[in-house]
């Protein structure tokens, strides 16, 4: 019988308490190894949902770092806390009633104009976004740039937690993206055409046929599908 | 109106604090009133800029309850005219900062009407928020 | 074409876009290519006056670094002047630059804080207002470019605060400035002096108290009118808003008040240079400028719908 592999354990601190966890763990798996059962601050576990926002400090480094729990690998002497949720004002609006003009921010998120251009948000962003730049684009009224630069934002909330001007960057960006998508982005003609086809019942018979198949026949059809003919 | 005050250590401390925060030697003020006469906003103020500085010289913390430094438009007219080279605009800013750093804002930004919000140029909003919110 | 880095400021990109359009066109007509910083942030509009505040100096410092980056990326060649039109931006940028140049400690702290930047700022940039640039070119050069002299146009140049104060930052004498008058004369116009040309319009007080601004603006405008002015010029989008758009509140309070158009100085330059009408920027006004300009013969017959709402 082989000797069980000796796990390389490192020391980390969770909520200031010391734990020994396997090297190479992410913050989330380290928390679970340490015995925490995660109900909040965990989601897709693959860097997309923004639920696992975490704050940490590294040995010999005074800076406060922000990272996703699912994507940040723990290091020896790392001090960790999760920030599963940052309270944020969310303006209530109906997109149909808005116009894609800079004044929407004056009306819905006036605190935007408190921005100090200090880059504190940019420093903490786990997605390495140019947060200050997209906020400044919104201040200038450049909705498209604000939407473009904030595209990969997963709304983890760390920027808003750290912002000295108390702006909620991700909600401002969300509004910009929604306005751009609704009013400014090029319309996809193929989408409109497809919708017309669907409404003309072009696909109804095909779907019905699939729904009527037995599970075995469905499986057979699935594996025999011609990948080259996928509708894109 | 004559009011008797007794200067104590806490008054000296307040004067020192404002002098340091503004970077101005307020004790240089000789109360000539030039700033008060030059100030375009003085009609809206409850005490004049020179009275404001006098109260700071005497370390009267009650000056923080006046409206004067909130109505200041930071136009620097007093700055260029003070014969003793004091910058009353900086003193006004220091008084604003004492209040703002206690998280006491002068304007509530969500109280700006949507009609006004649509009209106002961003320079007005940015400037107002910097001067009147903390 | 001389290429110089240019900082617009937020307001020139939306509400005061007519200032930018007319100024860039007028500058180009004089052989000045004002190249916008490819990346920039809001300057903060006001200079923070407390001795201990460094946070609010970061925004302008970022802007100075962008000038350095423009040079590094060869978008301009060895040009560390930064031109701006907006008086508010000018004042913040120049005062912050002065503070940073005077204090190594402040510079170090800000440079250290802004560790995401690729360079540090040591005071290399020089802030220049467009009017200063014009003055340094020589008014005769400006006059040479005039095709449609603004003869008979009585204009009261309004200075406000930020161009002139404090003394060591201003572009002209804080009590007896002449720079706008010199420009107007070179354009063929007739500058009208009036006592309140240096008085503050109320600035940011327009946010909490538009009534106060209406009073101040009424004083300024009616004095200019009494002195014979038909129009006002300014270099500041906030002054323009307070003097132009607040005429609505003035008229409600003072029904005898007659509207008077408020121009950015660059708009009069564009008109006098005979540039295409699109760059005059006449759509961004409240008090209608078109009637006055049409009467004087500076406008071609076009749609009467364009122009102010007032």
XYZ file of C-alpha atoms in Angstrom:
676
model
C 0.000 0.000 0.000
C 1.403 3.386 -0.957
C 2.063 5.983 1.670
C -0.613 8.617 1.554
C 0.770 11.730 -0.106
C 1.778 14.297 2.464
C -0.337 17.335 1.782
C 1.492 20.589 1.643
C -0.363 22.675 4.208
C 0.032 26.402 4.603
C -1.101 28.766 7.337
C -3.828 31.264 6.599
C -6.100 33.420 8.739
C -9.841 33.471 8.267
C -11.631 36.131 10.299
C -8.302 36.445 12.137
C -8.261 32.798 13.247
C -5.431 30.557 12.150
C -6.059 27.546 9.913
C -3.902 25.127 7.966
C -5.115 24.478 4.477
C -3.648 22.757 1.391
C -1.394 24.906 -0.704
C -3.018 25.667 -4.044
C -6.518 25.965 -2.576
C -8.663 28.828 -3.612
C -10.136 31.008 -0.887
C -13.433 29.110 -1.198
C -11.931 25.632 -1.026
C -9.668 26.793 1.816
C -12.724 28.008 3.736
C -14.434 24.671 3.175
C -11.345 22.708 4.169
C -11.243 24.778 7.351
C -14.756 23.640 8.122
C -16.881 26.564 6.981
C -20.113 25.639 5.286
C -20.698 28.290 2.660
C -24.239 29.496 2.225
C -23.500 33.078 1.254
C -20.501 34.353 -0.590
C -20.470 31.427 -2.969
C -22.085 30.917 -6.332
C -20.956 29.644 -9.665
C -17.430 28.935 -8.446
C -16.012 29.887 -11.801
C -15.510 33.625 -11.756
C -18.744 34.737 -13.324
C -21.398 35.458 -10.760
C -19.599 37.866 -8.414
C -20.961 36.290 -5.223
C -17.652 35.365 -3.607
C -16.047 38.813 -3.235
C -13.251 38.596 -0.687
C -10.801 40.964 0.933
C -7.353 39.842 1.923
C -3.940 40.979 3.006
C -0.631 39.367 2.210
C 2.401 39.015 4.421
C 4.696 42.009 4.299
C 2.209 43.989 2.190
C 0.177 46.814 3.685
C -2.268 46.894 0.762
C -5.811 45.625 1.045
C -6.515 43.345 -1.897
C -9.794 42.308 -3.433
C -10.381 39.034 -5.164
C -12.926 36.416 -6.025
C -13.003 33.538 -3.582
C -13.281 31.005 -6.364
C -10.372 32.379 -8.346
C -7.849 33.578 -5.773
C -5.251 31.045 -4.671
C -4.357 31.275 -0.991
C -0.819 32.131 0.043
C 1.030 31.535 3.307
C 0.049 34.027 6.019
C -2.837 35.390 3.943
C -5.522 37.088 6.039
C -8.985 36.676 4.594
C -12.513 37.860 5.063
C -15.428 37.558 2.706
C -17.659 40.410 1.697
C -20.643 38.551 0.247
C -22.733 41.661 -0.151
C -22.224 45.408 -0.310
C -25.392 47.430 0.313
C -26.030 49.488 -2.757
C -28.610 52.022 -3.843
C -30.407 50.801 -6.915
C -32.336 53.475 -8.737
C -35.793 52.417 -9.823
C -36.416 53.225 -13.446
C -38.209 52.001 -16.526
C -35.817 51.697 -19.391
C -38.526 52.628 -21.885
C -38.967 55.952 -20.135
C -35.300 56.880 -20.227
C -33.248 58.500 -22.939
C -29.638 57.607 -23.621
C -28.354 60.989 -22.454
C -25.849 61.990 -19.742
C -28.640 63.515 -17.663
C -29.886 60.083 -16.631
C -27.013 59.902 -14.175
C -27.713 63.339 -12.735
C -31.205 62.183 -12.051
C -30.724 58.566 -10.970
C -27.211 58.450 -9.491
C -26.265 62.042 -8.649
C -23.525 60.862 -6.286
C -21.629 59.933 -9.443
C -20.420 63.534 -9.598
C -18.575 63.092 -6.296
C -16.001 60.959 -8.033
C -12.486 61.986 -7.000
C -10.706 60.080 -9.775
C -8.613 58.453 -7.052
C -8.606 54.966 -8.622
C -9.412 53.238 -5.327
C -12.086 51.295 -7.184
C -9.694 50.259 -9.928
C -7.183 48.996 -7.363
C -9.677 46.633 -5.705
C -11.445 45.315 -8.801
C -10.953 41.525 -9.053
C -11.667 41.645 -12.778
C -8.872 44.167 -13.445
C -11.337 46.568 -15.015
C -10.576 50.236 -15.559
C -13.285 51.184 -13.078
C -12.320 54.821 -12.671
C -12.232 55.223 -16.421
C -15.733 53.880 -16.910
C -17.056 56.031 -14.103
C -15.391 59.044 -15.679
C -16.893 58.118 -19.023
C -20.297 58.191 -17.318
C -19.482 61.592 -15.752
C -18.636 62.859 -19.232
C -21.818 61.374 -20.629
C -19.999 58.888 -22.867
C -22.410 55.980 -22.389
C -20.766 53.756 -24.959
C -17.354 53.959 -23.372
C -18.847 53.385 -19.939
C -20.627 50.290 -21.265
C -17.573 49.050 -23.115
C -15.117 49.390 -20.239
C -17.521 47.872 -17.703
C -18.515 44.939 -19.850
C -16.825 42.280 -17.727
C -18.128 43.635 -14.432
C -19.661 40.852 -12.345
C -21.126 43.178 -9.719
C -19.111 41.800 -6.843
C -19.446 45.125 -4.979
C -15.867 45.608 -3.809
C -15.478 48.915 -5.657
C -18.508 50.385 -3.975
C -17.359 49.176 -0.559
C -14.059 51.003 -0.927
C -15.141 54.147 -2.772
C -14.454 57.309 -0.718
C -17.095 59.164 -2.687
C -19.623 56.427 -1.899
C -20.572 55.767 -5.481
C -21.992 52.398 -6.485
C -19.920 51.918 -9.570
C -21.520 48.690 -10.733
C -25.055 50.072 -10.739
C -23.964 53.124 -12.707
C -22.283 50.804 -15.198
C -25.350 48.583 -15.372
C -27.495 51.563 -16.304
C -25.008 52.615 -18.964
C -24.927 49.117 -20.452
C -28.709 48.831 -20.437
C -29.095 52.188 -22.168
C -26.483 51.357 -24.749
C -27.985 47.941 -25.404
C -31.461 49.322 -25.703
C -30.870 52.554 -27.598
C -27.375 52.921 -28.976
C -25.997 49.537 -29.944
C -26.438 48.316 -33.476
C -29.519 46.196 -33.797
C -28.862 42.630 -34.835
C -30.925 42.172 -37.975
C -30.491 38.437 -37.688
C -32.259 38.554 -34.316
C -35.220 40.418 -35.759
C -35.363 38.035 -38.711
C -35.238 35.023 -36.412
C -38.013 36.415 -34.232
C -40.181 36.853 -37.311
C -39.490 33.231 -38.298
C -40.394 32.008 -34.839
C -43.597 34.007 -34.874
C -44.362 32.566 -38.328
C -44.203 29.117 -36.694
C -41.255 28.015 -38.793
C -39.838 25.957 -35.927
C -43.017 24.772 -34.243
C -43.224 21.444 -36.074
C -39.549 20.691 -35.468
C -39.843 21.350 -31.720
C -43.010 19.299 -31.501
C -41.252 16.369 -33.166
C -38.474 16.482 -30.610
C -40.881 16.750 -27.719
C -42.733 13.648 -28.934
C -39.580 11.498 -28.981
C -38.864 8.965 -26.291
C -35.810 9.641 -24.086
C -33.807 6.923 -25.875
C -34.643 8.262 -29.334
C -33.867 11.780 -28.150
C -30.455 10.669 -26.922
C -29.820 8.924 -30.230
C -30.758 12.045 -32.155
C -28.580 14.182 -29.953
C -25.447 12.173 -30.507
C -26.092 11.919 -34.232
C -26.613 15.631 -34.715
C -24.598 17.331 -37.354
C -22.538 19.914 -35.603
C -21.829 21.750 -38.838
C -25.453 22.607 -39.268
C -25.880 24.374 -35.980
C -27.832 27.569 -36.455
C -25.475 30.468 -35.847
C -25.006 93.941 20.984
C -22.337 93.299 23.583
C -21.631 89.799 24.733
C -19.199 88.798 27.435
C -17.027 85.808 26.732
C -14.258 84.212 28.726
C -11.470 82.753 26.633
C -10.482 79.262 27.639
C -8.134 76.607 26.382
C -10.837 75.062 24.200
C -11.231 78.387 22.370
C -7.517 78.579 21.696
C -7.697 75.003 20.485
C -10.516 75.743 18.042
C -8.675 78.768 16.672
C -5.533 76.699 16.265
C -7.451 73.934 14.532
C -9.020 76.278 11.991
C -5.730 78.098 11.429
C -4.011 74.805 10.722
C -6.753 73.405 8.514
C -6.970 76.597 6.469
C -3.234 77.244 6.488
C -4.004 80.855 7.379
C -2.689 82.984 10.228
C -6.115 84.260 11.252
C -4.626 86.335 14.076
C -3.276 88.715 11.415
C -6.777 89.947 10.619
C -7.197 93.555 11.706
C -10.952 93.599 11.028
C -10.788 96.223 8.310
C -13.901 94.815 6.627
C -12.545 94.856 3.052
C -13.494 91.233 2.561
C -17.001 91.917 3.810
C -17.344 94.863 1.449
C -16.027 92.929 -1.534
C -17.931 89.730 -1.027
C -20.662 89.284 -3.673
C -22.547 86.902 -1.423
C -22.530 89.053 1.715
C -26.213 89.943 1.311
C -27.068 86.280 1.818
C -24.755 85.772 4.781
C -25.842 85.939 8.423
C -22.452 87.218 9.553
C -19.909 88.940 7.335
C -16.652 87.259 6.318
C -14.729 89.539 8.656
C -17.054 88.666 11.543
C -16.527 85.009 10.720
C -12.772 85.477 11.027
C -13.207 87.409 14.277
C -15.140 84.514 15.752
C -12.401 82.146 14.655
C -9.786 84.408 16.251
C -11.762 84.182 19.485
C -12.128 80.439 19.066
C -15.915 80.535 19.202
C -17.022 77.147 17.931
C -20.568 78.456 17.553
C -19.412 80.021 14.301
C -19.945 76.552 12.833
C -23.694 77.079 13.108
C -23.619 80.147 10.857
C -24.700 80.106 7.228
C -21.897 82.361 6.031
C -19.282 79.860 4.965
C -21.884 77.687 3.204
C -22.994 80.627 1.058
C -19.415 81.420 0.085
C -18.924 80.866 -3.639
C -15.125 80.571 -3.413
C -14.750 83.516 -5.770
C -11.455 84.608 -4.158
C -12.338 88.312 -4.284
C -11.527 88.524 -0.583
C -8.297 86.641 -1.264
C -6.979 89.245 -3.674
C -8.050 92.224 -1.601
C -7.119 91.435 1.978
C -4.505 94.008 2.973
C -2.877 91.566 5.367
C -2.632 88.776 2.829
C -5.076 86.466 4.563
C -7.212 84.136 2.464
C -10.711 84.202 3.995
C -11.851 81.718 1.353
C -9.543 79.154 2.930
C -10.949 79.921 6.377
C -14.459 79.379 5.009
C -13.320 76.081 3.503
C -11.855 74.964 6.827
C -15.142 75.656 8.587
C -17.027 73.729 5.901
C -14.612 70.844 6.229
C -15.063 70.635 10.010
C -18.788 70.133 9.458
C -18.463 67.866 6.420
C -15.934 65.644 8.167
C -18.533 65.069 10.862
C -20.705 63.666 8.054
C -22.985 66.706 8.144
C -23.736 67.636 4.547
C -25.105 71.054 3.614
C -27.017 69.801 0.588
C -28.762 66.475 0.217
C -27.936 65.401 -3.261
C -31.011 63.301 -3.764
C -33.147 66.359 -3.056
C -32.167 67.983 -6.338
C -35.294 67.924 -8.478
C -35.106 65.918 -11.655
C -35.984 69.043 -13.608
C -32.994 70.900 -12.193
C -30.800 67.831 -12.504
C -31.478 67.728 -16.240
C -30.605 71.427 -16.660
C -27.521 71.755 -14.510
C -24.134 71.448 -16.200
C -21.869 68.834 -14.654
C -19.374 71.508 -13.530
C -22.054 72.925 -11.217
C -22.840 69.539 -9.693
C -19.232 68.492 -9.237
C -18.334 71.832 -7.636
C -21.388 71.922 -5.366
C -20.864 68.357 -4.213
C -17.220 69.005 -3.435
C -17.993 72.102 -1.399
C -21.173 71.009 0.327
C -21.068 67.257 0.734
C -18.554 65.221 2.676
C 0.168 73.276 -37.413
C 1.417 73.561 -33.859
C 0.132 70.619 -31.813
C -0.600 71.187 -28.161
C -2.291 68.841 -25.652
C -5.822 69.923 -24.840
C -7.989 69.222 -21.806
C -11.723 69.722 -22.441
C -13.298 69.105 -19.061
C -16.603 67.266 -18.608
C -18.985 70.104 -19.358
C -17.464 70.863 -22.745
C -18.415 67.362 -23.800
C -22.125 67.808 -23.244
C -23.850 70.992 -22.055
C -21.092 73.327 -23.297
C -20.147 71.448 -26.441
C -20.595 74.662 -28.398
C -17.654 76.122 -26.481
C -15.457 73.251 -27.582
C -16.648 73.227 -31.180
C -16.139 76.945 -31.696
C -12.829 77.111 -29.829
C -11.237 74.149 -31.576
C -12.298 75.525 -34.940
C -11.035 79.019 -34.152
C -7.735 77.621 -32.887
C -7.342 75.503 -36.001
C -7.947 78.562 -38.137
C -4.965 80.116 -36.371
C -2.704 77.156 -37.017
C -3.170 75.554 -33.603
C -4.036 71.873 -33.522
C -5.318 71.281 -30.005
C -5.041 67.552 -29.475
C -7.383 66.123 -26.873
C -5.824 63.920 -24.206
C -6.744 60.363 -25.258
C -7.663 59.488 -21.706
C -8.758 61.965 -19.049
C -10.909 62.390 -15.980
C -12.895 65.187 -14.412
C -10.593 67.801 -12.837
C -12.886 68.293 -9.840
C -14.152 71.748 -10.857
C -12.930 73.467 -7.675
C -9.530 73.600 -6.045
C -9.573 72.075 -2.607
C -8.555 74.799 -0.176
C -7.840 72.864 3.004
C -4.189 72.429 3.861
C -4.353 68.712 4.583
C -6.377 67.517 1.627
C -4.405 65.569 -0.903
C -7.178 63.320 -2.131
C -8.790 66.042 -4.203
C -5.509 66.857 -5.885
C -5.261 63.399 -7.384
C -7.703 64.072 -10.215
C -5.686 66.968 -11.671
C -2.448 65.041 -11.153
C -3.832 62.204 -13.265
C -4.444 64.764 -15.994
C -0.854 66.027 -15.812
C 0.342 62.446 -16.185
C -1.767 62.063 -19.315
C 0.172 64.965 -20.851
C 3.361 63.094 -20.104
C 1.873 59.974 -21.665
C 0.931 61.903 -24.816
C 4.553 62.867 -25.167
C 5.742 59.352 -24.400
C 3.415 57.993 -27.103
C 4.461 60.681 -29.593
C 0.975 62.100 -29.974
C 2.714 65.430 -29.451
C 6.417 66.133 -29.614
C 8.115 67.541 -26.522
C 5.062 69.613 -25.676
C 4.215 69.871 -21.996
C 1.823 72.765 -22.197
C -1.790 71.819 -21.580
C -4.415 74.116 -23.046
C -7.850 74.422 -21.557
C -10.828 76.702 -22.232
C -13.062 76.277 -19.202
C -12.186 78.808 -16.489
C -13.052 76.388 -13.697
C -10.800 73.655 -15.080
C -8.075 76.196 -15.700
C -8.132 77.380 -12.111
C -8.065 73.910 -10.573
C -5.349 72.649 -12.861
C -3.077 75.637 -12.448
C -3.502 75.855 -8.673
C -2.953 72.142 -8.206
C 0.121 72.278 -10.403
C 1.417 75.140 -8.299
C 0.820 73.255 -5.055
C 2.543 70.130 -6.343
C 5.491 72.077 -7.671
C 5.903 73.772 -4.286
C 5.693 70.647 -2.166
C 7.890 67.634 -2.713
C 6.101 65.892 0.140
C 2.691 66.286 -1.512
C 4.107 65.106 -4.816
C 5.653 62.048 -3.246
C 2.496 61.136 -1.377
C 0.285 61.453 -4.433
C 2.724 59.626 -6.687
C 2.976 56.857 -4.111
C -0.790 56.609 -3.736
C -1.329 56.459 -7.479
C 0.669 53.301 -7.871
C -1.399 52.167 -10.820
C 0.131 54.950 -12.898
C 3.154 54.109 -15.018
C 4.906 57.434 -14.378
C 5.290 59.912 -11.552
C 4.545 63.603 -11.684
C 7.273 66.066 -10.830
C 5.805 69.339 -12.035
C 6.699 69.295 -15.682
C 3.376 70.339 -17.171
C 2.417 73.965 -17.758
C -1.250 74.911 -17.737
C -2.238 77.469 -20.357
C -5.597 79.078 -20.937
C -6.576 79.599 -24.569
C -6.757 83.367 -24.060
C -3.143 83.366 -22.874
C -2.152 81.432 -25.942
C -3.904 83.934 -28.182
C -2.264 86.844 -26.399
C 1.158 85.275 -26.816
C 0.508 84.891 -30.548
C -0.104 88.612 -30.809
C -3.446 90.300 -31.382
C -2.344 91.422 -34.809
C -2.137 87.764 -35.817
C -5.711 87.310 -34.611
C -6.818 90.379 -36.498
C -5.196 89.098 -39.701
C -7.460 86.059 -39.598
C -10.670 88.108 -39.323
C -12.832 88.006 -42.447
C -16.025 89.398 -40.991
C -15.112 92.104 -38.481
C -17.726 92.355 -35.755
C -18.118 96.050 -36.435
C -20.710 97.735 -34.338
C -21.183 94.769 -32.011
C -21.129 96.077 -28.451
C -19.895 93.276 -26.249
C -19.371 93.343 -22.500
C -16.581 90.914 -21.625
C -17.427 89.132 -18.388
C -14.475 87.710 -16.500
C -15.951 86.185 -13.384
C -13.513 84.711 -10.877
C -11.488 81.774 -12.011
C -9.510 83.353 -14.809
C -8.072 86.092 -12.643
C -7.946 85.007 -9.018
C -5.868 84.446 -6.970
C -3.217 86.820 -8.325
C -0.435 84.318 -8.837
C -2.670 82.058 -10.889
C -4.600 84.584 -12.973
C -4.063 85.281 -16.633
C -4.387 89.035 -16.185
C -4.600 91.785 -13.575
C -7.289 90.757 -11.077
C -8.694 94.282 -10.766
C -8.135 95.768 -14.213
C -7.954 92.964 -16.761
C -7.868 93.769 -20.458
C -7.288 90.447 -22.194
C -10.862 89.878 -23.371
C -11.165 93.508 -24.464
C -8.013 93.130 -26.539
C -9.409 90.011 -28.162
C -12.721 91.677 -28.910
C -10.979 94.676 -30.455
C -8.919 92.422 -32.677
C -12.185 90.839 -33.849
C -13.495 94.289 -34.725
C -16.052 94.368 -31.942
C -16.568 97.184 -29.462
C -15.815 96.097 -25.883
C -18.088 97.658 -23.283
C -16.616 98.123 -19.840
C -18.890 97.765 -16.834
C -18.268 97.668 -13.085
C -19.423 94.123 -12.395
C -17.301 92.285 -14.933
C -15.230 90.757 -12.135
C -18.045 89.914 -9.773
C -18.845 86.295 -9.128
C -21.965 84.977 -10.835
C -22.724 82.759 -7.862
C -20.869 79.741 -9.184
C -21.955 76.434 -7.643
C -24.526 78.157 -5.416
C -26.768 77.716 -8.455
C -27.344 74.148 -7.245
C -28.857 74.797 -3.814
C -30.108 78.353 -4.434
C -31.022 79.406 -7.951
C -32.771 82.473 -6.599
C -29.499 83.822 -5.244
C -27.852 83.307 -8.625
C -30.782 84.972 -10.370
C -30.176 88.069 -8.238
C -26.434 88.139 -8.898
C -26.888 87.478 -12.593
C -29.538 90.170 -12.847
C -27.142 92.708 -11.324
C -24.349 91.740 -13.667
C -26.427 91.612 -16.830
C -28.469 94.747 -16.215
C -25.311 96.730 -15.431
C -23.793 95.541 -18.665
C -26.961 96.489 -20.512
C -26.948 99.939 -18.863
C -23.417 100.425 -20.130
C -24.672 99.732 -23.638
C -23.822 96.067 -24.081
C -25.766 94.000 -26.634
C -24.034 90.755 -25.729
C -21.837 89.211 -23.050
C -18.776 87.024 -23.499
C -17.442 84.528 -21.022
C -14.924 81.724 -20.765
C -16.742 79.561 -18.254
C -19.594 77.057 -18.723
C -20.780 77.714 -15.187
C -20.871 81.473 -15.747
C -22.586 80.849 -19.063
C -25.203 78.736 -17.342
C -25.759 81.261 -14.554
C -25.870 84.258 -16.858
C -27.715 82.643 -19.743
C -29.966 79.817 -18.554
C -30.841 81.534 -15.275
C -32.352 84.376 -17.353
C -35.495 82.272 -17.074
C -35.525 82.842 -13.290
C -34.480 86.479 -13.775
C -37.435 87.153 -16.046
C -39.813 85.586 -13.553
C -38.479 87.848 -10.835
C -37.804 90.983 -12.865
C -40.389 91.128 -15.654
C -38.842 94.305 -17.124
C -35.578 92.478 -17.808
C -34.685 92.150 -21.484
C -32.876 88.979 -22.567
C -29.251 89.402 -23.612
C -27.270 86.674 -25.366
C -24.224 85.199 -23.625
C -21.424 83.937 -25.850
C -18.238 82.032 -25.279
C -15.438 84.241 -26.600
C -14.562 81.509 -29.072
C -17.988 81.724 -30.685
C -17.336 85.371 -31.595
C -13.933 84.332 -32.927
C -15.534 81.703 -35.143
C -18.024 84.229 -36.467
C -15.364 86.892 -37.083
C -13.082 84.380 -38.802
C -15.881 83.600 -41.232
C -15.867 79.906 -40.336
C -18.775 77.612 -41.342
C -21.922 78.366 -39.396
C -22.068 74.857 -37.863
C -19.128 75.671 -35.607
C -20.740 78.793 -34.147
C -22.554 76.542 -31.692
C -25.665 78.686 -31.526
C -27.940 75.838 -30.509
C -26.617 75.686 -26.977
C -28.062 78.981 -25.774
C -31.043 79.991 -23.676
C -31.250 83.692 -24.558
C -31.530 83.604 -28.322
C -28.335 84.822 -29.969
C -29.590 84.584 -33.513
C -31.659 87.753 -33.624
C -28.738 89.953 -32.646
C -26.305 88.214 -34.992
C -28.742 88.250 -37.882
C -29.456 91.942 -37.410
C -25.746 92.657 -37.565
C -25.423 90.570 -40.695
C -23.201 87.865 -39.276
C -25.522 85.007 -40.128
C -26.535 83.500 -43.425
C -30.245 82.932 -43.851
C -30.910 79.514 -42.385
C -33.629 77.810 -40.435
C -35.057 80.118 -37.773
C -35.650 77.077 -35.554
C -32.010 76.794 -34.557
C -31.028 78.892 -31.612
C -32.081 79.585 -28.054
C -35.278 78.743 -26.253
C -35.602 82.113 -24.544
